[in-house]
């Protein structure tokens, strides 16, 4: 498929142009240019769970990528498997934006950010020192995959609280914020967004980012249409797993406009009627 060919070509260009894999291993922080990476946590909760943040400080002019980087870029890999006693890890990314054109079109960030996370211990276990292995792509004129192996040192509850506060708004259940239905190669996503400022027209900067299960890729939507209290986006499917005729079971969606961001994780996708 053309999309996968373009995606492979763009990623291959990044890999071929890189000056080498930046590697770093330290306690608490690593500073491989052009991005500084720091791992911090808050004190453990009464149930033994730990909240933390991966602090990514980008050098001026550099960019990095969201979980679905778009048609170019390198998706981030953040792995806590080296944390002893770990039962489950959940990552939370801030709302992305789009940049670049053509093959260089991507979803991500052009300023420093924090990836929040929650770690839960396995049954009957206790979490040991929090350790993470990180691989992220950073790009300017060239793209450099940055790798770091980190162990959290000093707790920084303030930084962790700020990371969680910067996340998109979420409801108690994804269905409270959005609904999704797939018909053919078009995903329709309706976001609950009542009229604001006395106008029913969507903001010009309204956008929607969709991340699917492995093998699913979605294009940028056109401008949304308003239907009552909801904004309806039509999101083309660029690629689906081989032999997959039905919809993905669930997707993650992030809605952004100048007034804020909303996220629906694990949003169920209904098939066409």
Coordinates of C-alpha atoms in Angstrom, one line a residue:
X1 CA 0.0 0.0 0.0
X2 CA 1.1 3.5 -0.8
X3 CA 0.8 4.7 2.8
X4 CA 3.1 2.0 4.2
X5 CA 5.6 2.6 1.3
X6 CA 5.7 6.3 2.2
X7 CA 5.9 5.6 5.9
X8 CA 8.8 3.2 5.4
X9 CA 10.6 5.6 3.1
X10 CA 10.3 8.5 5.5
X11 CA 11.5 6.4 8.4
X12 CA 14.4 4.9 6.3
X13 CA 15.5 8.5 5.5
X14 CA 15.6 9.3 9.2
X15 CA 17.6 6.2 10.0
X16 CA 20.1 6.7 7.1
X17 CA 20.6 10.3 7.9
X18 CA 21.2 9.8 11.6
X19 CA 24.6 10.6 13.0
X20 CA 24.3 7.4 15.2
X21 CA 22.3 6.0 18.0
X22 CA 22.6 8.2 21.0
X23 CA 22.9 6.0 24.1
X24 CA 22.8 7.1 27.7
X25 CA 22.5 5.3 31.0
X26 CA 22.4 6.9 34.4
X27 CA 20.5 7.2 37.7
X28 CA 17.7 9.7 37.3
X29 CA 18.8 11.5 34.2
X30 CA 20.5 11.2 30.8
X31 CA 21.6 14.0 28.5
X32 CA 22.1 12.8 25.0
X33 CA 21.8 15.8 22.8
X34 CA 19.4 17.0 21.3
X35 CA 17.1 15.9 24.1
X36 CA 17.5 15.6 27.9
X37 CA 15.6 12.8 29.5
X38 CA 14.8 12.5 33.2
X39 CA 12.8 10.0 35.1
X40 CA 11.1 10.9 38.4
X41 CA 8.4 9.6 40.6
X42 CA 6.1 10.6 43.5
X43 CA 6.0 8.6 46.7
X44 CA 4.3 5.2 46.5
X45 CA 0.6 5.1 47.3
X46 CA -1.0 3.0 50.1
X47 CA -1.7 0.2 47.6
X48 CA 2.0 0.2 46.5
X49 CA 1.3 1.8 43.1
X50 CA 3.6 4.6 41.8
X51 CA 2.9 7.6 39.7
X52 CA 5.8 9.2 37.8
X53 CA 6.9 11.3 34.8
X54 CA 9.4 11.0 32.1
X55 CA 10.6 14.6 31.5
X56 CA 11.7 15.3 28.0
X57 CA 13.6 18.6 27.4
X58 CA 14.0 19.2 23.7
X59 CA 16.7 21.5 22.4
X60 CA 15.4 24.4 20.3
X61 CA 14.3 23.4 16.8
X62 CA 14.0 19.7 17.6
X63 CA 10.8 17.7 17.5
X64 CA 9.7 14.3 18.8
X65 CA 6.6 12.1 18.2
X66 CA 3.3 11.0 19.6
X67 CA 2.3 7.3 20.0
X68 CA 1.1 7.3 16.3
X69 CA 3.7 9.5 14.7
X70 CA 1.8 10.0 11.4
X71 CA 3.3 9.2 8.0
X72 CA 6.8 9.9 9.2
X73 CA 8.8 9.8 12.3
X74 CA 9.7 7.2 14.9
X75 CA 7.1 6.1 17.5
X76 CA 8.3 6.2 21.1
X77 CA 9.1 3.1 23.0
X78 CA 9.0 3.3 26.8
X79 CA 9.5 0.0 28.7
X80 CA 9.4 -0.5 32.5
X81 CA 10.1 -4.2 32.4
X82 CA 13.3 -3.7 34.4
X83 CA 11.3 -2.6 37.4
X84 CA 11.1 -5.5 39.8
X85 CA 7.7 -6.5 41.1
X86 CA 5.9 -4.7 38.2
X87 CA 2.4 -5.9 37.4
X88 CA 1.1 -3.3 35.0
X89 CA 2.3 0.0 33.5
X90 CA 0.1 2.7 31.8
X91 CA 1.5 5.7 29.9
X92 CA -0.2 9.0 29.4
X93 CA 0.9 11.4 26.7
X94 CA 0.0 15.1 26.4
X95 CA -2.0 16.2 23.4
X96 CA 0.0 16.3 20.2
X97 CA -0.1 18.6 17.3
X98 CA 0.8 18.3 13.6
X99 CA 3.8 19.6 11.8
X100 CA 5.6 19.2 8.5
X101 CA 4.3 18.6 5.0
X102 CA 4.0 15.7 2.6
X103 CA 6.3 12.8 3.6
X104 CA 7.5 14.8 6.6
X105 CA 3.9 15.3 8.0
X106 CA 3.9 14.0 11.6
X107 CA 2.1 14.0 14.9
X108 CA 4.1 15.1 17.9
X109 CA 5.7 17.9 19.9
X110 CA 8.1 20.7 19.2
X111 CA 8.7 21.8 22.8
X112 CA 9.6 20.1 26.0
X113 CA 7.0 17.7 27.5
X114 CA 6.3 15.2 30.2
X115 CA 5.0 11.7 29.7
X116 CA 3.1 10.7 32.8
X117 CA 2.9 7.0 33.9
X118 CA 1.3 4.8 36.5
X119 CA 2.9 1.6 37.7
X120 CA 1.0 -1.1 39.7
X121 CA 2.7 -4.0 41.5
X122 CA 2.0 -7.6 40.7
X123 CA -0.2 -9.5 43.1
X124 CA 1.7 -10.1 46.3
X125 CA 4.8 -8.1 45.1
X126 CA 6.3 -4.8 45.9
X127 CA 7.7 -2.4 43.3
X128 CA 11.4 -2.0 43.4
X129 CA 13.3 1.1 42.1
X130 CA 11.6 2.4 39.0
X131 CA 13.7 1.7 35.9
X132 CA 12.8 2.5 32.3
X133 CA 14.3 1.8 28.9
X134 CA 13.5 4.6 26.4
X135 CA 13.8 4.9 22.7
X136 CA 12.5 8.1 21.0
X137 CA 13.0 9.7 17.7
X138 CA 14.0 13.4 17.6
X139 CA 14.2 15.3 14.4
X140 CA 15.3 18.7 13.0
X141 CA 17.0 18.6 9.5
X142 CA 17.9 15.0 10.4
X143 CA 16.4 12.4 12.6
X144 CA 18.3 10.8 15.5
X145 CA 16.9 7.9 17.5
X146 CA 17.7 8.6 21.2
X147 CA 18.1 5.7 23.6
X148 CA 18.3 6.0 27.4
X149 CA 18.3 3.5 30.3
X150 CA 17.1 5.3 33.5
X151 CA 16.5 4.6 37.1
X152 CA 14.4 7.1 39.2
X153 CA 16.5 8.7 41.9
X154 CA 15.0 11.6 43.9
X155 CA 11.2 11.7 44.1
X156 CA 9.7 14.9 42.6
X157 CA 6.0 15.0 43.5
X158 CA 5.6 18.5 42.0
X159 CA 6.9 17.5 38.6
X160 CA 4.7 14.4 38.6
X161 CA 1.6 16.4 39.5
X162 CA 2.4 18.9 36.8
X163 CA 2.7 16.1 34.2
X164 CA -0.7 14.7 35.1
X165 CA -2.2 18.2 35.2
X166 CA -1.0 18.8 31.6
X167 CA -2.9 15.8 30.2
X168 CA -6.0 16.1 28.0
X169 CA -9.3 16.0 29.9
X170 CA -10.8 12.6 30.3
X171 CA -14.3 11.4 31.4
X172 CA -15.1 8.6 33.7
X173 CA -15.9 6.5 30.6
X174 CA -14.8 7.0 27.0
X175 CA -18.4 6.9 25.8
X176 CA -19.1 10.1 27.8
X177 CA -16.7 12.0 25.6
X178 CA -17.0 10.3 22.2
X179 CA -18.4 7.6 20.0
X180 CA -16.9 5.9 17.0
X181 CA -18.2 3.8 14.1
X182 CA -16.4 2.3 11.1
X183 CA -18.0 2.0 7.7
X184 CA -15.7 0.8 4.9
X185 CA -12.5 2.8 5.1
X186 CA -14.0 5.7 7.0
X187 CA -14.0 6.1 10.8
X188 CA -16.7 8.5 12.1
X189 CA -15.9 9.9 15.5
X190 CA -18.3 12.2 17.4
X191 CA -16.8 14.3 20.2
X192 CA -19.1 15.9 22.8
X193 CA -18.3 19.6 22.5
X194 CA -21.2 22.0 23.3
X195 CA -21.4 25.3 21.5
X196 CA -19.0 27.9 22.8
X197 CA -19.0 31.7 22.6
X198 CA -22.5 31.8 21.2
X199 CA -21.6 30.2 17.9
X200 CA -22.4 26.7 16.6
X201 CA -19.4 26.7 14.2
X202 CA -16.4 24.5 15.2
X203 CA -13.2 26.4 15.8
X204 CA -10.9 26.6 12.9
X205 CA -8.2 24.8 14.9
X206 CA -10.3 21.8 15.9
X207 CA -8.4 18.6 15.2
X208 CA -8.6 14.9 16.0
X209 CA -5.8 12.4 16.5
X210 CA -6.5 8.6 16.3
X211 CA -4.3 5.8 17.4
X212 CA -5.4 2.2 16.7
X213 CA -4.2 -1.3 17.6
X214 CA -1.2 -2.7 15.8
X215 CA -1.6 -2.6 12.0
X216 CA -4.2 0.2 12.0
X217 CA -3.3 3.7 10.7
X218 CA -5.6 6.7 10.2
X219 CA -5.2 9.8 8.2
X220 CA -6.0 13.4 9.2
X221 CA -9.7 14.2 9.2
X222 CA -11.4 17.0 7.3
X223 CA -13.0 19.9 9.3
X224 CA -15.7 18.6 11.6
X225 CA -19.4 19.1 11.2
X226 CA -21.6 20.1 14.2
X227 CA -24.5 17.9 15.1
X228 CA -26.1 19.3 18.3
X229 CA -23.6 19.1 21.1
X230 CA -21.2 17.0 19.1
X231 CA -18.5 17.6 16.6
X232 CA -18.4 14.8 14.0
X233 CA -15.1 14.0 12.3
X234 CA -14.6 11.7 9.2
X235 CA -11.2 10.0 9.6
X236 CA -10.0 7.9 6.6
X237 CA -8.4 4.6 7.3
X238 CA -4.9 4.5 5.6
X239 CA -4.0 0.9 6.5
X240 CA -5.5 -2.1 8.3
X241 CA -4.1 -5.5 9.3
X242 CA -4.0 -8.0 6.4
X243 CA -7.2 -9.9 6.1
X244 CA -9.1 -7.7 8.6
X245 CA -12.5 -6.9 7.3
X246 CA -14.2 -5.5 10.5
X247 CA -13.4 -2.5 12.7
X248 CA -10.7 -2.4 15.3
X249 CA -12.2 -3.3 18.7
X250 CA -11.0 0.0 20.3
X251 CA -9.1 3.1 19.4
X252 CA -7.6 6.0 21.4
X253 CA -8.7 9.5 20.3
X254 CA -7.5 13.0 21.3
X255 CA -9.4 16.0 20.3
X256 CA -7.7 19.4 20.4
X257 CA -8.7 23.0 19.8
X258 CA -7.6 26.4 21.2
X259 CA -9.9 25.9 24.2
X260 CA -8.2 22.7 25.4
X261 CA -8.0 18.9 24.7
X262 CA -10.1 15.9 25.4
X263 CA -9.0 12.2 25.3
X264 CA -11.0 9.0 25.1
X265 CA -8.8 6.0 25.7
X266 CA -10.1 2.5 24.7
X267 CA -13.1 3.9 22.8
X268 CA -15.2 1.1 21.4
X269 CA -15.6 1.1 17.6
X270 CA -19.0 0.0 16.3
X271 CA -19.3 -1.6 12.9
X272 CA -21.4 0.0 10.1
X273 CA -25.1 -0.5 10.4

